[in-house]
PDB file of N, CA, C and O in Angstrom:
ATOM      1  N   MET A   1      24.909   1.619  61.945  1.00 84.00           N
ATOM      2  CA  MET A   1      23.896   1.497  61.156  1.00 84.00           C
ATOM      3  C   MET A   1      22.314   2.065  61.753  1.00 84.00           C
ATOM      4  O   MET A   1      22.251   1.500  62.878  1.00 84.00           O
ATOM      5  N   THR A   2      21.644   3.153  61.432  1.00 93.00           N
ATOM      6  CA  THR A   2      20.540   3.422  62.111  1.00 93.00           C
ATOM      7  C   THR A   2      19.605   2.517  61.461  1.00 93.00           C
ATOM      8  O   THR A   2      19.442   1.946  60.597  1.00 93.00           O
ATOM      9  N   PRO A   3      18.315   2.430  62.585  1.00 91.00           N
ATOM     10  CA  PRO A   3      17.134   1.488  62.223  1.00 91.00           C
ATOM     11  C   PRO A   3      16.741   1.972  61.027  1.00 91.00           C
ATOM     12  O   PRO A   3      16.201   1.356  59.870  1.00 91.00           O
ATOM     13  N   ASP A   4      16.665   3.488  60.314  1.00 93.00           N
ATOM     14  CA  ASP A   4      16.137   3.680  59.109  1.00 93.00           C
ATOM     15  C   ASP A   4      16.983   3.607  58.253  1.00 93.00           C
ATOM     16  O   ASP A   4      16.596   3.162  56.567  1.00 93.00           O
ATOM     17  N   GLU A   5      18.161   3.644  57.974  1.00 93.00           N
ATOM     18  CA  GLU A   5      19.190   3.138  57.333  1.00 93.00           C
ATOM     19  C   GLU A   5      19.109   1.646  56.800  1.00 93.00           C
ATOM     20  O   GLU A   5      18.729   1.384  55.786  1.00 93.00           O
ATOM     21  N   LEU A   6      19.016   0.802  57.909  1.00 92.00           N
ATOM     22  CA  LEU A   6      18.742  -0.929  57.870  1.00 92.00           C
ATOM     23  C   LEU A   6      17.146  -0.972  57.222  1.00 92.00           C
ATOM     24  O   LEU A   6      17.473  -1.808  55.893  1.00 92.00           O
ATOM     25  N   ARG A   7      16.193  -0.057  57.488  1.00 94.00           N
ATOM     26  CA  ARG A   7      14.734  -0.539  56.467  1.00 94.00           C
ATOM     27  C   ARG A   7      15.130   0.160  55.325  1.00 94.00           C
ATOM     28  O   ARG A   7      14.405  -0.423  54.384  1.00 94.00           O
ATOM     29  N   ASP A   8      16.051   1.035  54.795  1.00 94.00           N
ATOM     30  CA  ASP A   8      16.395   1.423  53.392  1.00 94.00           C
ATOM     31  C   ASP A   8      17.034   0.832  52.727  1.00 94.00           C
ATOM     32  O   ASP A   8      16.597   0.276  51.346  1.00 94.00           O
ATOM     33  N   ILE A   9      17.644  -0.338  52.988  1.00 94.00           N
ATOM     34  CA  ILE A   9      18.627  -1.049  52.638  1.00 94.00           C
ATOM     35  C   ILE A   9      17.837  -2.561  52.459  1.00 94.00           C
ATOM     36  O   ILE A   9      17.622  -2.816  51.532  1.00 94.00           O
ATOM     37  N   GLN A  10      16.784  -2.309  53.744  1.00 94.00           N
ATOM     38  CA  GLN A  10      15.814  -3.500  53.495  1.00 94.00           C
ATOM     39  C   GLN A  10      14.632  -3.686  52.297  1.00 94.00           C
ATOM     40  O   GLN A  10      14.492  -4.517  51.600  1.00 94.00           O
ATOM     41  N   ALA A  11      14.205  -2.330  51.658  1.00 94.00           N
ATOM     42  CA  ALA A  11      12.992  -1.887  51.028  1.00 94.00           C
ATOM     43  C   ALA A  11      14.147  -2.072  49.581  1.00 94.00           C
ATOM     44  O   ALA A  11      13.434  -2.358  48.710  1.00 94.00           O
ATOM     45  N   ARG A  12      15.272  -1.529  49.610  1.00 93.00           N
ATOM     46  CA  ARG A  12      16.105  -1.710  47.989  1.00 93.00           C
ATOM     47  C   ARG A  12      16.436  -3.159  47.807  1.00 93.00           C
ATOM     48  O   ARG A  12      15.912  -3.470  46.543  1.00 93.00           O
ATOM     49  N   ALA A  13      16.422  -3.693  48.798  1.00 91.00           N
ATOM     50  CA  ALA A  13      16.971  -5.643  48.289  1.00 91.00           C
ATOM     51  C   ALA A  13      15.262  -5.739  48.157  1.00 91.00           C
ATOM     52  O   ALA A  13      15.511  -6.858  46.928  1.00 91.00           O
ATOM     53  N   LYS A  14      14.316  -5.771  48.471  1.00 91.00           N
ATOM     54  CA  LYS A  14      13.253  -6.171  48.426  1.00 91.00           C
ATOM     55  C   LYS A  14      12.717  -6.128  46.930  1.00 91.00           C
ATOM     56  O   LYS A  14      12.165  -6.744  46.080  1.00 91.00           O
ATOM     57  N   ALA A  15      13.230  -4.387  46.638  1.00 89.00           N
ATOM     58  CA  ALA A  15      12.562  -4.398  45.173  1.00 89.00           C
ATOM     59  C   ALA A  15      13.654  -4.982  44.078  1.00 89.00           C
ATOM     60  O   ALA A  15      12.893  -5.233  42.864  1.00 89.00           O
ATOM     61  N   GLU A  16      14.769  -5.224  44.500  1.00 83.00           N
ATOM     62  CA  GLU A  16      15.377  -5.628  43.323  1.00 83.00           C
ATOM     63  C   GLU A  16      14.929  -7.382  43.431  1.00 83.00           C
ATOM     64  O   GLU A  16      15.235  -7.824  42.443  1.00 83.00           O
ATOM     65  N   LEU A  17      14.585  -7.984  44.284  1.00 80.00           N
ATOM     66  CA  LEU A  17      14.346  -9.277  44.438  1.00 80.00           C
ATOM     67  C   LEU A  17      12.648  -9.290  43.325  1.00 80.00           C
ATOM     68  O   LEU A  17      12.574 -10.365  42.851  1.00 80.00           O
ATOM     69  N   ALA A  18      11.992  -8.185  43.792  1.00 81.00           N
ATOM     70  CA  ALA A  18      10.965  -7.921  42.781  1.00 81.00           C
ATOM     71  C   ALA A  18      11.290  -7.915  41.656  1.00 81.00           C
ATOM     72  O   ALA A  18      10.310  -8.647  40.829  1.00 81.00           O
ATOM     73  N   LYS A  19      11.940  -7.335  40.931  1.00 78.00           N
ATOM     74  CA  LYS A  19      12.404  -7.298  39.722  1.00 78.00           C
ATOM     75  C   LYS A  19      12.844  -8.541  38.851  1.00 78.00           C
ATOM     76  O   LYS A  19      12.329  -8.898  38.098  1.00 78.00           O
ATOM     77  N   ILE A  20      13.583  -9.110  40.118  1.00 73.00           N
ATOM     78  CA  ILE A  20      14.148 -10.571  39.483  1.00 73.00           C
ATOM     79  C   ILE A  20      12.867 -12.140  39.048  1.00 73.00           C
ATOM     80  O   ILE A  20      13.019 -12.209  38.424  1.00 73.00           O
ATOM     81  N   ASP A  21      11.951 -11.636  40.564  1.00 73.00           N
ATOM     82  CA  ASP A  21      10.932 -12.674  40.342  1.00 73.00           C
ATOM     83  C   ASP A  21      10.115 -12.152  39.259  1.00 73.00           C
ATOM     84  O   ASP A  21       9.194 -13.019  38.873  1.00 73.00           O
ATOM     85  N   THR A  22       9.791 -10.796  38.991  1.00 75.00           N
ATOM     86  CA  THR A  22       8.668 -10.489  37.583  1.00 75.00           C
ATOM     87  C   THR A  22       9.800 -10.756  36.564  1.00 75.00           C
ATOM     88  O   THR A  22       8.502 -11.207  35.580  1.00 75.00           O
ATOM     89  N   ALA A  23      10.483 -10.973  36.450  1.00 70.00           N
ATOM     90  CA  ALA A  23      11.379 -11.062  34.848  1.00 70.00           C
ATOM     91  C   ALA A  23      11.241 -12.662  34.634  1.00 70.00           C
ATOM     92  O   ALA A  23      11.498 -13.069  33.678  1.00 70.00           O
ATOM     93  N   HIS A  24      11.771 -13.215  35.756  1.00 76.00           N
ATOM     94  CA  HIS A  24      11.558 -14.714  35.781  1.00 76.00           C
ATOM     95  C   HIS A  24      10.384 -15.158  35.592  1.00 76.00           C
ATOM     96  O   HIS A  24       9.835 -16.025  36.531  1.00 76.00           O
ATOM     97  N   THR A  25      10.051 -15.684  34.213  1.00 82.00           N
ATOM     98  CA  THR A  25       9.064 -16.532  33.803  1.00 82.00           C
ATOM     99  C   THR A  25       9.214 -17.442  32.892  1.00 82.00           C
ATOM    100  O   THR A  25      10.251 -16.962  31.895  1.00 82.00           O
ATOM    101  N   GLU A  26       8.537 -18.126  32.861  1.00 84.00           N
ATOM    102  CA  GLU A  26       9.017 -19.208  31.257  1.00 84.00           C
ATOM    103  C   GLU A  26       8.573 -18.297  29.817  1.00 84.00           C
ATOM    104  O   GLU A  26       9.571 -18.392  29.088  1.00 84.00           O
ATOM    105  N   GLU A  27       7.937 -17.520  29.942  1.00 89.00           N
ATOM    106  CA  GLU A  27       7.481 -16.555  28.737  1.00 89.00           C
ATOM    107  C   GLU A  27       8.397 -16.157  28.560  1.00 89.00           C
ATOM    108  O   GLU A  27       9.051 -15.527  27.445  1.00 89.00           O
ATOM    109  N   ASN A  28       8.840 -15.190  29.104  1.00 87.00           N
ATOM    110  CA  ASN A  28       9.842 -14.217  29.574  1.00 87.00           C
ATOM    111  C   ASN A  28      11.237 -14.989  28.963  1.00 87.00           C
ATOM    112  O   ASN A  28      11.886 -14.020  28.009  1.00 87.00           O
ATOM    113  N   GLU A  29      11.414 -15.966  29.606  1.00 89.00           N
ATOM    114  CA  GLU A  29      12.834 -16.529  29.246  1.00 89.00           C
ATOM    115  C   GLU A  29      12.686 -17.046  27.903  1.00 89.00           C
ATOM    116  O   GLU A  29      13.913 -16.568  27.031  1.00 89.00           O
ATOM    117  N   ASN A  30      11.647 -17.295  27.286  1.00 93.00           N
ATOM    118  CA  ASN A  30      11.746 -18.008  25.949  1.00 93.00           C
ATOM    119  C   ASN A  30      11.489 -16.862  24.868  1.00 93.00           C
ATOM    120  O   ASN A  30      12.336 -16.557  23.973  1.00 93.00           O
ATOM    121  N   ARG A  31      11.113 -15.793  25.006  1.00 92.00           N
ATOM    122  CA  ARG A  31      11.048 -14.244  24.312  1.00 92.00           C
ATOM    123  C   ARG A  31      12.349 -13.854  24.424  1.00 92.00           C
ATOM    124  O   ARG A  31      12.861 -13.416  23.161  1.00 92.00           O
ATOM    125  N   LEU A  32      12.903 -13.859  25.247  1.00 92.00           N
ATOM    126  CA  LEU A  32      14.412 -13.011  25.569  1.00 92.00           C
ATOM    127  C   LEU A  32      15.382 -13.886  24.703  1.00 92.00           C
ATOM    128  O   LEU A  32      16.104 -13.820  23.834  1.00 92.00           O
ATOM    129  N   ARG A  33      15.374 -15.419  24.742  1.00 94.00           N
ATOM    130  CA  ARG A  33      16.167 -16.096  23.938  1.00 94.00           C
ATOM    131  C   ARG A  33      15.884 -15.564  22.605  1.00 94.00           C
ATOM    132  O   ARG A  33      16.939 -15.864  21.872  1.00 94.00           O
ATOM    133  N   ALA A  34      14.667 -15.820  22.139  1.00 96.00           N
ATOM    134  CA  ALA A  34      14.380 -15.869  20.879  1.00 96.00           C
ATOM    135  C   ALA A  34      14.802 -14.317  20.170  1.00 96.00           C
ATOM    136  O   ALA A  34      15.538 -14.618  19.006  1.00 96.00           O
ATOM    137  N   GLU A  35      14.763 -13.145  21.006  1.00 94.00           N
ATOM    138  CA  GLU A  35      15.141 -11.961  20.777  1.00 94.00           C
ATOM    139  C   GLU A  35      16.553 -12.267  20.743  1.00 94.00           C
ATOM    140  O   GLU A  35      17.229 -11.348  19.744  1.00 94.00           O
ATOM    141  N   PHE A  36      17.321 -12.318  21.355  1.00 96.00           N
ATOM    142  CA  PHE A  36      18.830 -12.428  21.460  1.00 96.00           C
ATOM    143  C   PHE A  36      19.326 -13.492  20.226  1.00 96.00           C
ATOM    144  O   PHE A  36      20.460 -12.806  19.648  1.00 96.00           O
ATOM    145  N   GLU A  37      18.386 -14.771  20.098  1.00 96.00           N
ATOM    146  CA  GLU A  37      18.955 -15.128  18.838  1.00 96.00           C
ATOM    147  C   GLU A  37      18.921 -14.639  17.609  1.00 96.00           C
ATOM    148  O   GLU A  37      19.617 -14.754  16.573  1.00 96.00           O
ATOM    149  N   ARG A  38      17.983 -14.017  17.367  1.00 95.00           N
ATOM    150  CA  ARG A  38      17.694 -12.832  16.243  1.00 95.00           C
ATOM    151  C   ARG A  38      18.871 -11.977  16.048  1.00 95.00           C
ATOM    152  O   ARG A  38      19.224 -11.629  15.042  1.00 95.00           O
ATOM    153  N   ARG A  39      19.417 -11.641  16.959  1.00 94.00           N
ATOM    154  CA  ARG A  39      20.858 -10.778  17.084  1.00 94.00           C
ATOM    155  C   ARG A  39      22.019 -11.537  16.930  1.00 94.00           C
ATOM    156  O   ARG A  39      22.703 -10.572  17.051  1.00 94.00           O
ATOM    157  N   GLY A  40      22.184 -12.839  16.756  1.00 94.00           N
ATOM    158  CA  GLY A  40      23.048 -13.749  17.065  1.00 94.00           C
ATOM    159  C   GLY A  40      23.989 -13.491  18.295  1.00 94.00           C
ATOM    160  O   GLY A  40      24.624 -14.621  18.298  1.00 94.00           O
ATOM    161  N   TRP A  41      22.998 -13.976  19.080  1.00 96.00           N
ATOM    162  CA  TRP A  41      23.220 -13.843  20.502  1.00 96.00           C
ATOM    163  C   TRP A  41      22.637 -15.397  21.072  1.00 96.00           C
ATOM    164  O   TRP A  41      22.172 -15.591  20.297  1.00 96.00           O
ATOM    165  N   LYS A  42      23.178 -15.754  22.337  1.00 96.00           N
ATOM    166  CA  LYS A  42      22.819 -16.951  22.492  1.00 96.00           C
ATOM    167  C   LYS A  42      22.738 -16.883  24.106  1.00 96.00           C
ATOM    168  O   LYS A  42      23.616 -16.431  24.694  1.00 96.00           O
ATOM    169  N   LEU A  43      21.443 -16.844  24.893  1.00 95.00           N
ATOM    170  CA  LEU A  43      20.998 -16.994  25.849  1.00 95.00           C
ATOM    171  C   LEU A  43      20.541 -18.591  26.838  1.00 95.00           C
ATOM    172  O   LEU A  43      19.856 -19.169  26.070  1.00 95.00           O
ATOM    173  N   THR A  44      21.690 -18.909  27.510  1.00 93.00           N
ATOM    174  CA  THR A  44      21.393 -20.176  27.862  1.00 93.00           C
ATOM    175  C   THR A  44      21.314 -20.222  29.396  1.00 93.00           C
ATOM    176  O   THR A  44      21.601 -19.459  30.060  1.00 93.00           O
ATOM    177  N   ARG A  45      20.344 -21.520  29.884  1.00 89.00           N
ATOM    178  CA  ARG A  45      20.366 -21.728  31.300  1.00 89.00           C
ATOM    179  C   ARG A  45      21.729 -22.194  31.792  1.00 89.00           C
ATOM    180  O   ARG A  45      21.949 -23.635  31.174  1.00 89.00           O
ATOM    181  N   SER A  46      22.379 -21.765  32.704  1.00 82.00           N
ATOM    182  CA  SER A  46      23.969 -22.291  33.022  1.00 82.00           C
ATOM    183  C   SER A  46      23.374 -22.990  34.193  1.00 82.00           C
ATOM    184  O   SER A  46      24.650 -23.007  34.815  1.00 82.00           O
ATOM    185  N   GLY A  47      22.297 -22.738  35.376  1.00 71.00           N
ATOM    186  CA  GLY A  47      22.545 -23.385  36.465  1.00 71.00           C
ATOM    187  C   GLY A  47      20.797 -23.677  36.852  1.00 71.00           C
ATOM    188  O   GLY A  47      20.162 -23.099  36.057  1.00 71.00           O
ATOM    189  N   SER A  48      20.952 -23.395  38.130  1.00 66.00           N
ATOM    190  CA  SER A  48      19.421 -23.667  38.612  1.00 66.00           C
ATOM    191  C   SER A  48      18.799 -22.108  39.445  1.00 66.00           C
ATOM    192  O   SER A  48      20.102 -21.695  39.732  1.00 66.00           O
ATOM    193  N   GLY A  49      17.829 -22.000  39.544  1.00 64.00           N
ATOM    194  CA  GLY A  49      17.603 -20.968  40.320  1.00 64.00           C
ATOM    195  C   GLY A  49      16.992 -19.340  39.552  1.00 64.00           C
ATOM    196  O   GLY A  49      17.607 -20.003  38.261  1.00 64.00           O
ATOM    197  N   LYS A  50      17.280 -18.549  39.738  1.00 64.00           N
ATOM    198  CA  LYS A  50      16.955 -16.957  39.185  1.00 64.00           C
ATOM    199  C   LYS A  50      18.372 -16.548  38.668  1.00 64.00           C
ATOM    200  O   LYS A  50      18.044 -15.304  37.885  1.00 64.00           O
ATOM    201  N   SER A  51      19.194 -16.876  38.887  1.00 66.00           N
ATOM    202  CA  SER A  51      20.459 -16.449  38.508  1.00 66.00           C
ATOM    203  C   SER A  51      21.290 -17.231  37.757  1.00 66.00           C
ATOM    204  O   SER A  51      22.630 -16.852  37.787  1.00 66.00           O
ATOM    205  N   GLY A  52      20.740 -18.439  36.945  1.00 85.00           N
ATOM    206  CA  GLY A  52      21.874 -19.230  36.666  1.00 85.00           C
ATOM    207  C   GLY A  52      21.998 -19.005  34.705  1.00 85.00           C
ATOM    208  O   GLY A  52      21.146 -20.297  34.405  1.00 85.00           O
ATOM    209  N   PHE A  53      21.455 -17.918  34.338  1.00 90.00           N
ATOM    210  CA  PHE A  53      21.620 -17.673  32.892  1.00 90.00           C
ATOM    211  C   PHE A  53      23.581 -17.164  32.523  1.00 90.00           C
ATOM    212  O   PHE A  53      23.896 -16.255  33.029  1.00 90.00           O
ATOM    213  N   THR A  54      23.789 -17.733  31.232  1.00 93.00           N
ATOM    214  CA  THR A  54      24.621 -17.312  30.336  1.00 93.00           C
ATOM    215  C   THR A  54      24.522 -16.678  29.007  1.00 93.00           C
ATOM    216  O   THR A  54      23.345 -17.243  28.148  1.00 93.00           O
ATOM    217  N   LEU A  55      24.803 -15.507  28.912  1.00 94.00           N
ATOM    218  CA  LEU A  55      24.806 -14.650  27.788  1.00 94.00           C
ATOM    219  C   LEU A  55      26.067 -15.080  26.958  1.00 94.00           C
ATOM    220  O   LEU A  55      27.164 -14.590  27.291  1.00 94.00           O
ATOM    221  N   VAL A  56      26.149 -15.378  25.340  1.00 95.00           N
ATOM    222  CA  VAL A  56      27.049 -15.776  24.397  1.00 95.00           C
ATOM    223  C   VAL A  56      26.765 -14.681  23.479  1.00 95.00           C
ATOM    224  O   VAL A  56      25.923 -14.591  22.721  1.00 95.00           O
ATOM    225  N   ASP A  57      27.680 -13.419  23.276  1.00 92.00           N
ATOM    226  CA  ASP A  57      27.317 -12.504  22.161  1.00 92.00           C
ATOM    227  C   ASP A  57      27.906 -13.470  20.825  1.00 92.00           C
ATOM    228  O   ASP A  57      28.494 -14.488  20.919  1.00 92.00           O
ATOM    229  N   PRO A  58      27.917 -12.612  19.473  1.00 93.00           N
ATOM    230  CA  PRO A  58      28.289 -13.482  18.198  1.00 93.00           C
ATOM    231  C   PRO A  58      29.859 -13.382  18.285  1.00 93.00           C
ATOM    232  O   PRO A  58      30.016 -14.625  17.732  1.00 93.00           O
ATOM    233  N   GLY A  59      30.814 -12.985  19.023  1.00 94.00           N
ATOM    234  CA  GLY A  59      32.149 -13.328  19.011  1.00 94.00           C
ATOM    235  C   GLY A  59      32.712 -14.683  20.059  1.00 94.00           C
ATOM    236  O   GLY A  59      33.881 -14.798  20.440  1.00 94.00           O
ATOM    237  N   ARG A  60      31.894 -15.018  20.364  1.00 94.00           N
ATOM    238  CA  ARG A  60      31.852 -16.068  21.685  1.00 94.00           C
ATOM    239  C   ARG A  60      32.033 -15.550  23.389  1.00 94.00           C
ATOM    240  O   ARG A  60      32.555 -16.473  23.705  1.00 94.00           O
ATOM    241  N   THR A  61      32.116 -14.120  23.491  1.00 94.00           N
ATOM    242  CA  THR A  61      32.624 -13.742  25.047  1.00 94.00           C
ATOM    243  C   THR A  61      30.993 -14.227  25.502  1.00 94.00           C
ATOM    244  O   THR A  61      30.202 -13.920  25.352  1.00 94.00           O
ATOM    245  N   ARG A  62      31.641 -14.847  26.921  1.00 94.00           N
ATOM    246  CA  ARG A  62      30.445 -14.888  27.817  1.00 94.00           C
ATOM    247  C   ARG A  62      30.549 -14.839  28.934  1.00 94.00           C
ATOM    248  O   ARG A  62      31.276 -14.037  29.631  1.00 94.00           O
ATOM    249  N   ILE A  63      28.944 -14.201  29.185  1.00 92.00           N
ATOM    250  CA  ILE A  63      28.672 -13.362  30.658  1.00 92.00           C
ATOM    251  C   ILE A  63      27.806 -14.268  31.415  1.00 92.00           C
ATOM    252  O   ILE A  63      26.833 -14.829  30.824  1.00 92.00           O
ATOM    253  N   SER A  64      28.344 -15.018  32.403  1.00 90.00           N
ATOM    254  CA  SER A  64      27.583 -15.703  33.219  1.00 90.00           C
ATOM    255  C   SER A  64      27.002 -15.214  34.457  1.00 90.00           C
ATOM    256  O   SER A  64      27.513 -14.203  34.856  1.00 90.00           O
ATOM    257  N   GLY A  65      26.089 -15.709  35.217  1.00 87.00           N
ATOM    258  CA  GLY A  65      25.797 -15.530  36.241  1.00 87.00           C
ATOM    259  C   GLY A  65      24.877 -14.467  36.386  1.00 87.00           C
ATOM    260  O   GLY A  65      24.345 -13.542  37.119  1.00 87.00           O
ATOM    261  N   LEU A  66      24.002 -14.685  35.358  1.00 89.00           N
ATOM    262  CA  LEU A  66      23.034 -13.395  34.836  1.00 89.00           C
ATOM    263  C   LEU A  66      21.623 -14.157  35.483  1.00 89.00           C
ATOM    264  O   LEU A  66      21.192 -14.964  35.546  1.00 89.00           O
ATOM    265  N   THR A  67      21.012 -13.185  35.969  1.00 85.00           N
ATOM    266  CA  THR A  67      19.306 -13.323  35.932  1.00 85.00           C
ATOM    267  C   THR A  67      18.379 -12.724  34.874  1.00 85.00           C
ATOM    268  O   THR A  67      19.254 -12.477  34.057  1.00 85.00           O
ATOM    269  N   LEU A  68      17.319 -13.122  34.303  1.00 85.00           N
ATOM    270  CA  LEU A  68      16.678 -12.773  33.387  1.00 85.00           C
ATOM    271  C   LEU A  68      16.122 -11.393  33.217  1.00 85.00           C
ATOM    272  O   LEU A  68      16.196 -10.778  32.504  1.00 85.00           O
ATOM    273  N   ALA A  69      16.466 -10.614  34.687  1.00 83.00           N
ATOM    274  CA  ALA A  69      15.996  -9.166  34.700  1.00 83.00           C
ATOM    275  C   ALA A  69      17.573  -8.948  34.123  1.00 83.00           C
ATOM    276  O   ALA A  69      17.342  -7.510  33.595  1.00 83.00           O
ATOM    277  N   ASP A  70      18.846  -9.141  34.668  1.00 88.00           N
ATOM    278  CA  ASP A  70      19.976  -8.697  33.731  1.00 88.00           C
ATOM    279  C   ASP A  70      19.585  -9.204  32.505  1.00 88.00           C
ATOM    280  O   ASP A  70      20.335  -7.904  31.677  1.00 88.00           O
ATOM    281  N   ALA A  71      19.735  -9.864  32.166  1.00 90.00           N
ATOM    282  CA  ALA A  71      19.544 -10.356  30.533  1.00 90.00           C
ATOM    283  C   ALA A  71      18.899  -9.073  29.909  1.00 90.00           C
ATOM    284  O   ALA A  71      18.926  -8.646  28.621  1.00 90.00           O
ATOM    285  N   GLN A  72      17.382  -8.938  30.355  1.00 88.00           N
ATOM    286  CA  GLN A  72      16.747  -8.064  29.833  1.00 88.00           C
ATOM    287  C   GLN A  72      16.830  -6.879  29.779  1.00 88.00           C
ATOM    288  O   GLN A  72      16.822  -5.996  28.815  1.00 88.00           O
ATOM    289  N   ASN A  73      17.894  -6.140  30.881  1.00 89.00           N
ATOM    290  CA  ASN A  73      18.634  -4.447  30.557  1.00 89.00           C
ATOM    291  C   ASN A  73      19.672  -4.628  29.470  1.00 89.00           C
ATOM    292  O   ASN A  73      19.857  -3.987  29.232  1.00 89.00           O
ATOM    293  N   LEU A  74      20.452  -6.064  29.499  1.00 91.00           N
ATOM    294  CA  LEU A  74      21.398  -6.155  28.483  1.00 91.00           C
ATOM    295  C   LEU A  74      20.955  -5.728  27.173  1.00 91.00           C
ATOM    296  O   LEU A  74      20.987  -5.241  26.188  1.00 91.00           O
ATOM    297  N   PHE A  75      19.618  -7.037  26.668  1.00 91.00           N
ATOM    298  CA  PHE A  75      18.868  -6.879  25.682  1.00 91.00           C
ATOM    299  C   PHE A  75      18.479  -5.316  25.463  1.00 91.00           C
ATOM    300  O   PHE A  75      18.481  -4.807  23.829  1.00 91.00           O
ATOM    301  N   LYS A  76      17.942  -4.749  26.025  1.00 90.00           N
ATOM    302  CA  LYS A  76      17.697  -3.261  25.843  1.00 90.00           C
ATOM    303  C   LYS A  76      18.839  -2.449  25.442  1.00 90.00           C
ATOM    304  O   LYS A  76      18.486  -1.455  24.449  1.00 90.00           O
ATOM    305  N   LYS A  77      19.748  -2.434  25.957  1.00 90.00           N
ATOM    306  CA  LYS A  77      21.065  -1.959  25.350  1.00 90.00           C
ATOM    307  C   LYS A  77      21.625  -2.348  24.001  1.00 90.00           C
ATOM    308  O   LYS A  77      22.013  -1.365  23.496  1.00 90.00           O
ATOM    309  N   ILE A  78      21.382  -3.924  23.770  1.00 86.00           N
ATOM    310  CA  ILE A  78      21.677  -4.116  22.573  1.00 86.00           C
ATOM    311  C   ILE A  78      21.106  -3.777  21.548  1.00 86.00           C
ATOM    312  O   ILE A  78      21.174  -3.264  20.505  1.00 86.00           O
ATOM    313  N   ALA A  79      19.671  -3.825  21.870  1.00 85.00           N
ATOM    314  CA  ALA A  79      18.627  -3.777  20.774  1.00 85.00           C
ATOM    315  C   ALA A  79      18.999  -1.945  20.385  1.00 85.00           C
ATOM    316  O   ALA A  79      18.349  -1.653  19.394  1.00 85.00           O
ATOM    317  N   LYS A  80      19.341  -1.042  21.088  1.00 83.00           N
ATOM    318  CA  LYS A  80      19.379   0.222  20.958  1.00 83.00           C
ATOM    319  C   LYS A  80      20.649   0.500  19.865  1.00 83.00           C
ATOM    320  O   LYS A  80      20.847   1.677  19.264  1.00 83.00           O
ATOM    321  N   SER A  81      21.876  -0.503  19.880  1.00 75.00           N
ATOM    322  CA  SER A  81      23.192  -0.321  19.229  1.00 75.00           C
ATOM    323  C   SER A  81      22.674  -1.017  18.020  1.00 75.00           C
ATOM    324  O   SER A  81      21.759  -1.470  17.458  1.00 75.00           O
TER     325      SER A  81
END
C-alpha cells in the first residue's frame, strides 16, 4: 500500500465517522424514532455507543447494529416507497 492509498483510506474513514457523529444527536434520534413510528416501524436503542440501534419493521423483522446515520439512510428509502 502506498502512502497515497493510505491517506485516501484514512480520509474516507474520517468522512464516514463524521457522518455518524453528525447524525447522532438526541434531537435526530427522537425525530427518526417518531418518523419511523408513524409508518409502523420501531427504532430502539439496542446498546451503547453510536452503532447501537435496532430497527423493527411492521412484520417484526429486525435490523440490528445500526447507527443513526444508517437509520436515516434507510428512512429515506422507506419514505420514498
